[in-house]
Coordinates of C-alpha atoms and ligand atoms in Angstrom, one line a residue:
X1 CA -43.2 165.9 68.7
X2 CA -45.9 164.9 71.1
X3 CA -48.7 168.2 71.3
X4 CA -48.1 171.3 73.6
X5 CA -51.6 171.1 75.5
X6 CA -53.6 173.4 76.3
X7 CA -56.2 174.1 79.4
X8 CA -59.5 175.4 79.3
X9 CA -61.4 176.2 82.5
X10 CA -65.1 176.3 82.2
X11 CA -67.1 174.7 79.1
X12 CA -70.2 176.8 78.6
X13 CA -70.5 178.7 75.3
X14 CA -67.3 180.3 76.3
X15 CA -65.4 177.3 76.4
X16 CA -66.6 175.4 73.8
X17 CA -66.5 177.8 71.2
X18 CA -62.5 178.2 72.1
X19 CA -61.9 174.3 71.8
X20 CA -63.9 173.8 68.2
X21 CA -61.1 176.3 66.9
X22 CA -58.7 174.9 68.2
X23 CA -60.0 171.4 67.7
X24 CA -60.3 172.8 64.0
X25 CA -56.6 173.3 62.9
X26 CA -55.2 170.3 62.3
X27 CA -51.7 170.7 64.0
X28 CA -53.6 172.4 67.1
X29 CA -53.4 171.5 70.6
X30 CA -54.5 169.0 72.8
X31 CA -57.3 170.2 75.1
X32 CA -57.8 169.6 78.8
X33 CA -61.7 170.9 78.5
X34 CA -62.5 171.1 82.2
X35 CA -66.3 171.8 83.8
X36 CA -67.6 171.4 87.5
X37 CA -71.2 171.3 87.0
X38 CA -73.0 168.1 84.4
X39 CA -73.2 169.0 80.9
X40 CA -70.7 170.5 78.5
X41 CA -71.0 173.3 76.3
X42 CA -74.3 174.4 77.9
X43 CA -72.8 176.4 80.5
X44 CA -75.1 178.6 82.7
X45 CA -77.9 179.9 80.0
X46 CA -78.4 177.0 77.8
X47 CA -78.5 174.4 80.5
X48 CA -82.2 175.5 81.6
X49 CA -85.1 173.0 81.1
X50 CA -87.2 174.9 81.2
X51 CA -88.9 175.2 77.9
X52 CA -90.4 178.9 79.1
X53 CA -86.8 180.2 78.8
X54 CA -86.0 181.8 75.3
X55 CA -82.9 183.0 73.5
X56 CA -83.0 187.0 74.0
X57 CA -81.2 186.6 70.1
X58 CA -83.3 185.9 67.4
X59 CA -81.8 182.2 66.4
X60 CA -80.6 183.5 62.5
X61 CA -77.8 185.5 65.2
X62 CA -76.9 183.0 66.8
X63 CA -75.1 180.6 65.0
X64 CA -71.6 179.4 67.1
X65 CA -68.7 180.7 63.8
X66 CA -68.6 183.6 62.7
X67 CA -68.0 183.3 58.8
X68 CA -71.0 180.8 58.8
X69 CA -73.9 182.7 59.8
X70 CA -76.8 180.8 59.0
X71 CA -74.8 177.7 60.7
X72 CA -77.9 177.8 63.8
X73 CA -80.7 178.2 62.0
X74 CA -79.8 175.4 59.0
X75 CA -79.3 173.1 62.3
X76 CA -82.8 174.8 63.6
X77 CA -83.9 174.2 60.3
X78 CA -82.6 170.9 59.6
X79 CA -83.7 169.1 63.9
X80 CA -86.2 171.6 64.4
X81 CA -88.7 172.6 61.3
X82 CA -91.2 173.5 63.5
X83 CA -88.8 176.6 65.6
X84 CA -88.1 179.6 62.6
X85 CA -84.5 181.4 62.7
X86 CA -86.1 184.7 63.0
X87 CA -87.4 184.0 66.0
X88 CA -86.4 183.2 69.9
X89 CA -86.2 179.6 70.0
X90 CA -85.7 177.8 73.9
X91 CA -82.6 178.3 75.2
X92 CA -82.3 174.8 76.2
X93 CA -82.4 174.0 72.3
X94 CA -79.1 175.9 71.8
X95 CA -77.6 173.7 74.4
X96 CA -78.7 170.6 72.2
X97 CA -76.7 173.0 69.7
X98 CA -73.2 174.0 71.2
X99 CA -73.5 170.7 72.6
X100 CA -74.0 168.5 69.7
X101 CA -70.9 170.6 67.9
X102 CA -68.6 169.6 70.2
X103 CA -69.3 166.4 70.1
X104 CA -69.2 166.2 66.6
X105 CA -65.3 168.3 66.7
X106 CA -64.0 165.7 69.2
X107 CA -64.8 162.5 66.9
X108 CA -63.8 164.5 63.5
X109 CA -60.1 163.1 61.6
X110 CA -58.8 166.3 62.7
X111 CA -59.3 166.1 66.6
X112 CA -59.0 161.8 67.6
X113 CA -57.5 161.7 70.2
X114 CA -57.1 165.5 71.0
X115 CA -60.3 166.5 73.5
X116 CA -60.2 165.7 77.3
X117 CA -63.4 166.2 78.6
X118 CA -62.7 166.4 82.6
X119 CA -65.4 167.0 84.7
X120 CA -64.3 168.9 88.2
X121 CA -63.3 171.9 89.2
X122 CA -60.2 173.7 88.5
X123 CA -59.0 174.8 92.1
X124 CA -55.3 176.0 91.5
X125 CA -52.8 177.1 88.7
X126 CA -49.5 176.3 90.0
X127 CA -46.4 177.8 88.5
X128 CA -42.7 177.9 89.3
X129 CA -40.3 174.9 87.9
X130 CA -41.5 173.7 84.8
X131 CA -44.7 173.5 82.9
X132 CA -47.7 175.2 84.7
X133 CA -50.1 173.0 86.7
X134 CA -54.1 172.6 87.2
X135 CA -54.9 171.6 90.4
X136 CA -58.7 169.5 90.3
X137 CA -60.7 169.6 93.2
X138 CA -59.7 165.7 93.0
X139 CA -56.3 166.8 93.6
X140 CA -55.0 165.4 90.3
X141 CA -52.8 167.9 88.5
X142 CA -52.2 168.9 84.7
X143 CA -50.0 169.9 82.7
X144 CA -50.3 172.5 80.1
X145 CA -48.3 175.2 78.3
X146 CA -51.4 177.4 77.8
X147 CA -54.7 178.3 79.9
X148 CA -57.9 179.7 78.8
X149 CA -60.5 181.2 81.9
X150 CA -64.1 180.8 80.5
X151 CA -65.8 181.3 83.7
X152 CA -68.6 183.1 83.2
X153 CA -70.1 185.2 85.4
X154 CA -69.1 185.2 89.0
X155 CA -72.2 185.1 91.3
X156 CA -73.8 188.1 92.2
X157 CA -72.9 190.6 94.6
X158 CA -74.9 191.1 97.8
X159 CA -76.4 193.9 98.8
X160 CA -73.9 197.6 100.0
X161 CA -77.1 197.6 102.9
X162 CA -76.2 196.3 106.7
X163 CA -78.1 193.3 106.6
X164 CA -79.4 192.0 109.6
X165 CA -78.6 188.5 109.7
X166 CA -80.0 187.9 105.8
X167 CA -77.3 186.8 104.6
X168 CA -76.7 183.4 106.6
X169 CA -80.9 182.8 107.0
X170 CA -82.2 180.2 104.5
X171 CA -84.3 183.7 103.8
X172 CA -81.5 185.4 101.2
X173 CA -81.2 183.1 97.8
X174 CA -77.8 184.4 96.6
X175 CA -77.4 182.8 93.3
X176 CA -79.7 182.3 91.7
X177 CA -78.6 180.2 88.6
X178 CA -77.8 177.2 91.5
X179 CA -79.6 174.4 90.9
X180 CA -81.5 174.5 93.8
X181 CA -81.8 177.5 94.6
X182 CA -85.7 177.7 94.6
X183 CA -86.3 174.5 96.7
X184 CA -87.4 176.5 100.4
X185 CA -90.1 178.9 98.5
X186 CA -93.0 177.5 98.9
X187 CA -96.2 178.1 96.1
X188 CA -97.8 180.7 98.7
X189 CA -94.5 182.5 99.5
X190 CA -94.1 186.3 99.4
X191 CA -90.6 187.1 97.3
X192 CA -89.1 190.4 96.4
X193 CA -87.2 189.9 93.3
X194 CA -84.0 192.3 93.7
X195 CA -83.4 194.1 90.4
X196 CA -86.0 194.2 87.8
X197 CA -83.7 193.2 84.9
X198 CA -83.1 189.8 82.8
X199 CA -82.0 188.0 85.3
X200 CA -85.3 189.3 87.3
X201 CA -87.2 188.3 84.1
X202 CA -86.2 184.3 83.9
X203 CA -86.6 184.4 88.2
X204 CA -90.5 185.6 88.2
X205 CA -90.6 183.2 84.8
X206 CA -88.9 180.0 86.4
X207 CA -91.4 181.0 90.4
X208 CA -94.2 180.8 87.9
X209 CA -93.5 177.7 85.8
X210 CA -92.9 176.0 89.7
X211 CA -96.4 176.6 90.7
X212 CA -95.7 179.7 92.9
X213 CA -98.8 181.6 93.0
X214 CA -97.4 184.1 96.2
X215 CA -96.7 187.9 95.6
X216 CA -94.0 188.3 93.9
X217 CA -92.3 192.2 93.7
X218 CA -89.1 193.5 91.5
X219 CA -87.5 196.3 93.3
X220 CA -84.4 198.1 91.3
X221 CA -82.7 201.8 92.0
X222 CA -84.9 203.1 88.6
X223 CA -87.3 199.9 88.2
X224 CA -86.9 200.3 84.3
X225 CA -87.2 197.1 82.3
X226 CA -85.9 195.3 79.6
X227 CA -87.2 197.0 76.4
X228 CA -89.2 194.1 73.7
X229 CA -87.5 193.2 70.6
X230 CA -89.8 193.8 67.5
X231 CA -89.9 193.0 63.9
X232 CA -87.3 194.6 62.1
X233 CA -87.3 197.8 60.8
X234 CA -89.0 197.8 57.4
X235 CA -86.4 200.6 57.0
X236 CA -82.4 200.0 57.3
X237 CA -81.4 203.3 59.8
X238 CA -78.2 204.9 57.3
X239 CA -75.1 204.4 58.5
X240 CA -73.8 205.3 61.9
X241 CA -71.6 208.9 60.8
X242 CA -67.7 208.2 63.1
X243 CA -68.8 208.5 66.6
X244 CA -66.4 210.5 68.5
X245 CA -63.6 209.4 71.4
X246 CA -66.3 211.3 74.2
X247 CA -69.8 210.1 75.8
X248 CA -71.6 213.1 76.1
X249 CA -70.7 213.9 72.2
X250 CA -71.3 210.3 71.2
X251 CA -74.5 210.2 73.1
X252 CA -75.7 213.3 71.5
X253 CA -74.4 212.5 67.8
X254 CA -76.3 209.1 68.0
X255 CA -78.9 210.4 68.9
X256 CA -79.4 212.9 66.2
X257 CA -78.7 209.8 64.2
X258 CA -81.8 208.6 65.6
X259 CA -84.1 211.4 65.0
X260 CA -83.2 211.8 61.7
X261 CA -83.8 208.5 60.7
X262 CA -87.4 208.4 62.7
X263 CA -88.2 212.0 61.0
X264 CA -87.3 209.9 57.5
X265 CA -88.4 206.6 57.9
X266 CA -91.8 207.5 59.6
X267 CA -93.6 204.2 61.1
X268 CA -90.6 202.4 59.4
X269 CA -87.6 203.5 61.6
X270 CA -87.3 201.5 65.0
X271 CA -85.0 202.2 67.2
X272 CA -84.0 199.2 67.9
X273 CA -82.2 198.8 64.9
X274 CA -80.0 201.8 65.4
X275 CA -79.1 200.1 68.5
X276 CA -78.2 196.9 67.3
X277 CA -75.8 198.7 64.3
X278 CA -73.7 199.8 67.7
X279 CA -72.8 196.8 68.2
X280 CA -69.9 196.5 66.3
X281 CA -68.5 199.7 67.0
X282 CA -69.0 199.0 70.4
X283 CA -66.4 197.3 71.9
X284 CA -63.4 199.9 70.0
X285 CA -65.2 202.8 71.2
X286 CA -65.4 201.3 75.1
X287 CA -61.3 200.9 74.0
X288 CA -60.9 204.4 73.4
X289 CA -62.9 206.0 76.6
X290 CA -60.6 206.1 79.5
X291 CA -61.3 205.6 83.2
X292 CA -62.7 208.5 84.0
X293 CA -65.4 207.9 81.2
X294 CA -66.2 204.2 81.5
X295 CA -66.8 204.6 85.1
X296 CA -69.0 207.6 84.1
X297 CA -70.9 205.6 81.4
X298 CA -71.2 203.0 84.3
X299 CA -72.9 205.2 86.3
X300 CA -74.9 206.9 84.9
X301 CA -75.6 205.9 81.3
X302 CA -75.0 201.4 81.8
X303 CA -78.7 200.6 82.9
X304 CA -80.2 202.4 80.1
X305 CA -78.0 200.4 77.3
X306 CA -78.7 197.0 79.4
X307 CA -82.6 197.9 78.9
X308 CA -82.4 198.7 75.8
X309 CA -79.2 196.5 74.3
X310 CA -80.3 193.2 76.1
X311 CA -83.8 192.9 74.9
X312 CA -86.8 190.8 75.2
X313 CA -88.0 187.9 73.5
X314 CA -91.3 189.6 72.3
X315 CA -93.1 186.1 73.7
X316 CA -91.5 186.4 77.4
X317 CA -92.5 189.7 76.6
X318 CA -96.0 189.3 76.8
X319 CA -95.3 186.8 79.4
X320 CA -93.9 189.4 81.8
X321 CA -96.5 192.1 80.7
X322 CA -99.5 189.4 81.8
X323 CA -97.7 188.8 85.2
X324 CA -97.5 191.9 85.4
X325 CA -101.4 193.5 84.8
X326 CA -102.5 190.2 86.9
X327 CA -100.8 191.6 89.4
X328 CA -98.5 188.4 89.8
X329 CA -96.1 190.6 89.3
X330 CA -95.5 193.6 91.2
X331 CA -92.8 196.6 90.9
X332 CA -90.7 198.8 92.7
X333 CA -87.8 201.4 92.4
X334 CA -86.5 203.2 95.0
X335 CA -83.1 203.1 96.8
X336 CA -82.9 199.4 99.6
X337 CA -81.4 200.7 102.9
X338 CA -81.0 197.5 105.4
X339 CA -82.9 193.8 106.3
X340 CA -83.4 192.6 109.5
X341 CA -84.3 188.9 109.7
X342 CA -87.8 189.1 112.2
X343 CA -88.9 185.7 114.3
X344 CA -88.4 182.4 113.5
X345 CA -89.0 179.2 112.5
X346 CA -92.0 179.3 109.9
X347 CA -93.1 183.0 111.5
X348 CA -89.5 184.3 110.4
X349 CA -89.4 187.3 107.8
X350 CA -87.3 189.5 106.1
X351 CA -87.9 193.5 106.6
X352 CA -86.8 195.7 103.6
X353 CA -85.9 199.4 105.4
X354 CA -86.4 201.1 101.3
X355 CA -87.2 204.6 100.2
X356 CA -89.5 204.6 97.3
X357 CA -87.6 206.6 94.6
X358 CA -89.0 210.1 94.5
X359 CA -90.1 210.3 98.0
X360 CA -87.6 211.1 101.7
X361 CA -89.6 208.5 103.1
X362 CA -88.2 205.8 104.2
X363 CA -90.7 202.4 104.1
X364 CA -90.7 199.2 105.2
X365 CA -92.4 195.8 103.3
X366 CA -91.8 191.6 105.0
X367 CA -91.7 189.2 102.8
X368 CA -90.3 185.5 103.5
X369 CA -87.7 185.2 101.2
X370 CA -85.7 187.5 98.6
X371 CA -83.4 186.8 95.5
X372 CA -80.9 188.6 94.4
X373 CA -81.1 189.0 90.5
X374 CA -79.1 191.9 90.5
X375 CA -76.9 190.3 87.7
X376 CA -73.6 188.8 87.7
X377 CA -71.1 190.3 90.0
X378 CA -68.0 192.7 89.1
X379 CA -65.1 192.7 91.6
X380 CA -63.4 189.1 90.3
X381 CA -60.5 189.8 93.4
X382 CA -62.9 190.8 96.1
X383 CA -65.5 187.6 94.8
X384 CA -64.5 185.6 91.6
X385 CA -64.4 181.4 91.8
X386 CA -61.6 179.7 93.2
X387 CA -59.1 180.0 90.6
X388 CA -58.8 183.5 89.9
X389 CA -58.5 184.6 93.5
X390 CA -55.2 182.0 92.8
X391 CA -54.8 183.7 89.7
X392 CA -54.6 187.7 91.2
X393 CA -52.8 186.0 94.6
X394 CA -50.1 184.9 93.3
X395 CA -49.6 187.7 91.5
X396 CA -50.0 186.2 87.7
X397 CA -53.2 188.1 86.3
X398 CA -54.7 191.5 87.7
X399 CA -57.8 193.4 88.1
X400 CA -58.8 196.0 85.1
X401 CA -58.8 199.5 85.9
X402 CA -62.5 199.6 87.3
X403 CA -62.3 194.9 88.5
X404 CA -65.1 194.8 85.7
X405 CA -63.2 192.3 84.7
X406 CA -59.1 190.7 84.2
X407 CA -56.9 193.4 82.5
X408 CA -56.0 191.3 79.2
X409 CA -54.6 192.7 76.1
X410 CA -56.5 192.9 72.6
X411 CA -55.5 189.0 72.0
X412 CA -57.3 187.9 75.6
X413 CA -54.1 187.4 77.0
X414 CA -54.2 187.8 80.9
X415 CA -52.1 190.6 81.8
X416 CA -50.1 189.8 85.2
X417 CA -49.5 192.1 88.4
X418 CA -46.3 193.0 86.7
X419 CA -46.9 193.9 83.2
X420 CA -46.5 191.4 81.2
X421 CA -48.8 189.1 78.9
X422 CA -47.8 185.3 79.0
X423 CA -49.9 181.9 77.8
X424 CA -52.7 182.3 79.5
X425 CA -56.1 183.8 78.6
X426 CA -59.8 184.6 79.6
X427 CA -62.7 185.5 77.4
X428 CA -66.5 186.0 78.1
X429 CA -67.4 187.9 81.4
X430 CA -63.8 188.0 82.3
X431 CA -62.8 190.2 79.5
X432 CA -65.3 192.8 80.0
X433 CA -63.1 195.8 81.5
X434 CA -61.2 195.1 78.7
X435 CA -63.2 195.3 76.2
X436 CA -66.8 195.9 77.8
X437 CA -70.3 193.9 75.8
X438 CA -68.4 190.3 75.8
X439 CA -72.6 189.3 77.3
X440 CA -73.9 187.4 74.2
X441 CA -72.9 184.9 71.2
X442 CA -72.2 187.3 68.7
X443 CA -69.6 188.6 70.9
X444 CA -68.5 186.0 71.9
X445 CA -67.8 183.8 69.2
X446 CA -65.8 186.6 67.9
X447 CA -64.3 185.8 70.5
X448 CA -63.3 182.8 71.1
X449 CA -62.1 182.5 67.4
X450 CA -59.8 185.5 68.8
X451 CA -58.4 183.9 71.5
X452 CA -57.6 180.2 69.5
X453 CA -55.6 181.9 66.7
X454 CA -53.3 183.9 69.8
X455 CA -52.8 180.6 71.5
X456 CA -52.1 178.5 67.7
X457 CA -49.3 181.4 67.3
X458 CA -48.1 181.3 71.1
X459 CA -47.5 178.2 71.0
X460 CA -46.1 177.7 67.2
Ligands
FAD1 C1 -80.1 183.0 82.0 C2 -79.2 183.8 80.6 C3 -79.5 183.9 79.6 C4 -79.3 184.1 78.4 N1 -79.4 184.2 77.1 C5 -78.5 184.2 76.1 C6 -80.0 184.6 74.7 O1 -80.8 184.3 74.6 N2 -78.4 184.6 74.0 C7 -77.1 185.1 73.8 O2 -76.4 185.4 73.2 N3 -76.9 185.2 75.3 C8 -77.7 185.0 76.2 N4 -76.6 185.0 77.8 C9 -75.3 185.7 77.7 C10 -74.5 184.3 77.7 O3 -73.8 184.5 79.1 C11 -73.6 184.1 76.8 O4 -74.0 183.3 76.0 C12 -72.9 182.8 77.1 O5 -73.9 182.1 77.7 C13 -71.6 183.0 78.4 O6 -71.1 182.0 78.0 P1 -70.0 181.8 79.4 O7 -69.4 179.9 78.6 O8 -68.7 182.5 79.1 O9 -70.3 181.7 80.9 P2 -71.1 179.8 81.3 O10 -72.4 179.9 80.4 O11 -71.5 180.7 82.6 O12 -70.3 179.0 81.5 C14 -69.5 178.6 82.2 C15 -68.7 177.5 82.8 O13 -68.1 177.7 84.0 C16 -67.8 176.5 85.1 N5 -66.7 177.0 85.8 C17 -66.7 178.3 86.4 N6 -65.5 177.8 87.0 C18 -65.2 176.8 86.7 C19 -63.5 176.0 87.7 N7 -62.6 176.6 88.8 N8 -63.5 174.9 87.3 C20 -64.5 174.4 85.8 N9 -65.6 174.7 85.4 C21 -65.6 176.2 85.8 C22 -69.3 176.9 85.3 O14 -70.1 175.7 86.1 C23 -69.9 177.2 83.8 O15 -70.6 176.0 83.1 C24 -77.6 185.0 78.9 C25 -77.0 184.2 79.7 C26 -77.6 183.9 81.1 C27 -77.2 183.9 82.1

């Protein structure tokens, strides 16, 4: 009997890790791994050619496999003995690791002839009579038995203010990850970076590496920068007490726990150890919150969570501090009010009206470019990729209650508009609404194993 077929749409880390798990099962399915960009296994984060773009998680925590925690560290020791597992290695090195794993898995005895790499965009899913079909941009269709959405982050949402023609002008860079995003930015040009998180830091470093010397100004509502990683605490915190399923109580308990740990350990304590200890409980805690509490978290706590949870490698933090100290980059906090594109040709400028934090008076600045660094877009039902729009339109998927991603069951199966789950799955950023922390490899690798196991079970 022929093996069932699974289409995995997106061959970044999420898609590649799911494929690895499916291939490791000798009775597993055939796989169409579909990727619209060049390169399989690297995705957006690990395809950067910029050596200054470092992992923001220690190499020792970046194994592809949850049950082999030293896998990447061992690979690194063999291939790059100059790089330390305890350090933060260039992201492109991690891309080489993932792509190599995929190549090796495809050539293993278990997997002969089972992995088909398809370099194209999946645009629609057609269901109805017979097996589902994935239609590719070239027009070809693939017959499958199950489907995995591993399409990654959406482009940042455009700012919700009157844009005065900005979105249509070349002055606006809406997707800083697009391959030629900064082609129109001349070295002396002034640039406003919207957002002060990890994306902003990447963009500021990329511009600098590309020879940009003009003024760069980063702005967000609170002006919070990601905190830096530090050497591991010399004294580990005691185990966390059970966290109550109420946001305010949980916050109070974690703060008390941190204060007690700091009082007991003195200089040997580090708040990062307490934040890191939350990783295993983050998902069940999120799932225990009702929609109103999740909404409160997003509104009031998320900016603080993001900067403490997703930190900068020390070398990157040093470079950022250097740029700030030398005035190459400046930071503002405030609320955007409106944009207006003024002048034409080389004289064209963007007037940015904004209200500095703590004041009631609007101010105006003029810059040559505006880069949207606000991070991944949220509402897939409004701005998701074509493939997700097609699933939503056909009622094969529905957004989660807060429109952070797609509605999923506990194993990652899409919940359709009628409330039923079938053989369509999602992982990575599209599952944020269901599980919240699915941003980094230590979470994604667990999810990939879980989704692969569910597929193998469902396909019998
Ligand atoms: C700049 C950056 C740095 C990061 N650094 C780290 C880090 O150091 N450590 C860490 O653990 N995490 C890091 N992350 C988090 C990172 O997002 C995850 O680790 C992981 O790479 C996410 O992988 P993904 O496959 O879900 O998404 P992506 O990497 O975005 O991959 C999705 C892929 O799907 C493809 N695709 C989308 N739609 C289609 C379609 N319709 N047809 C075909 N192909 C499609 C895209 O082209 C893309 O290649 C970083 C993220 C970013 C953006």
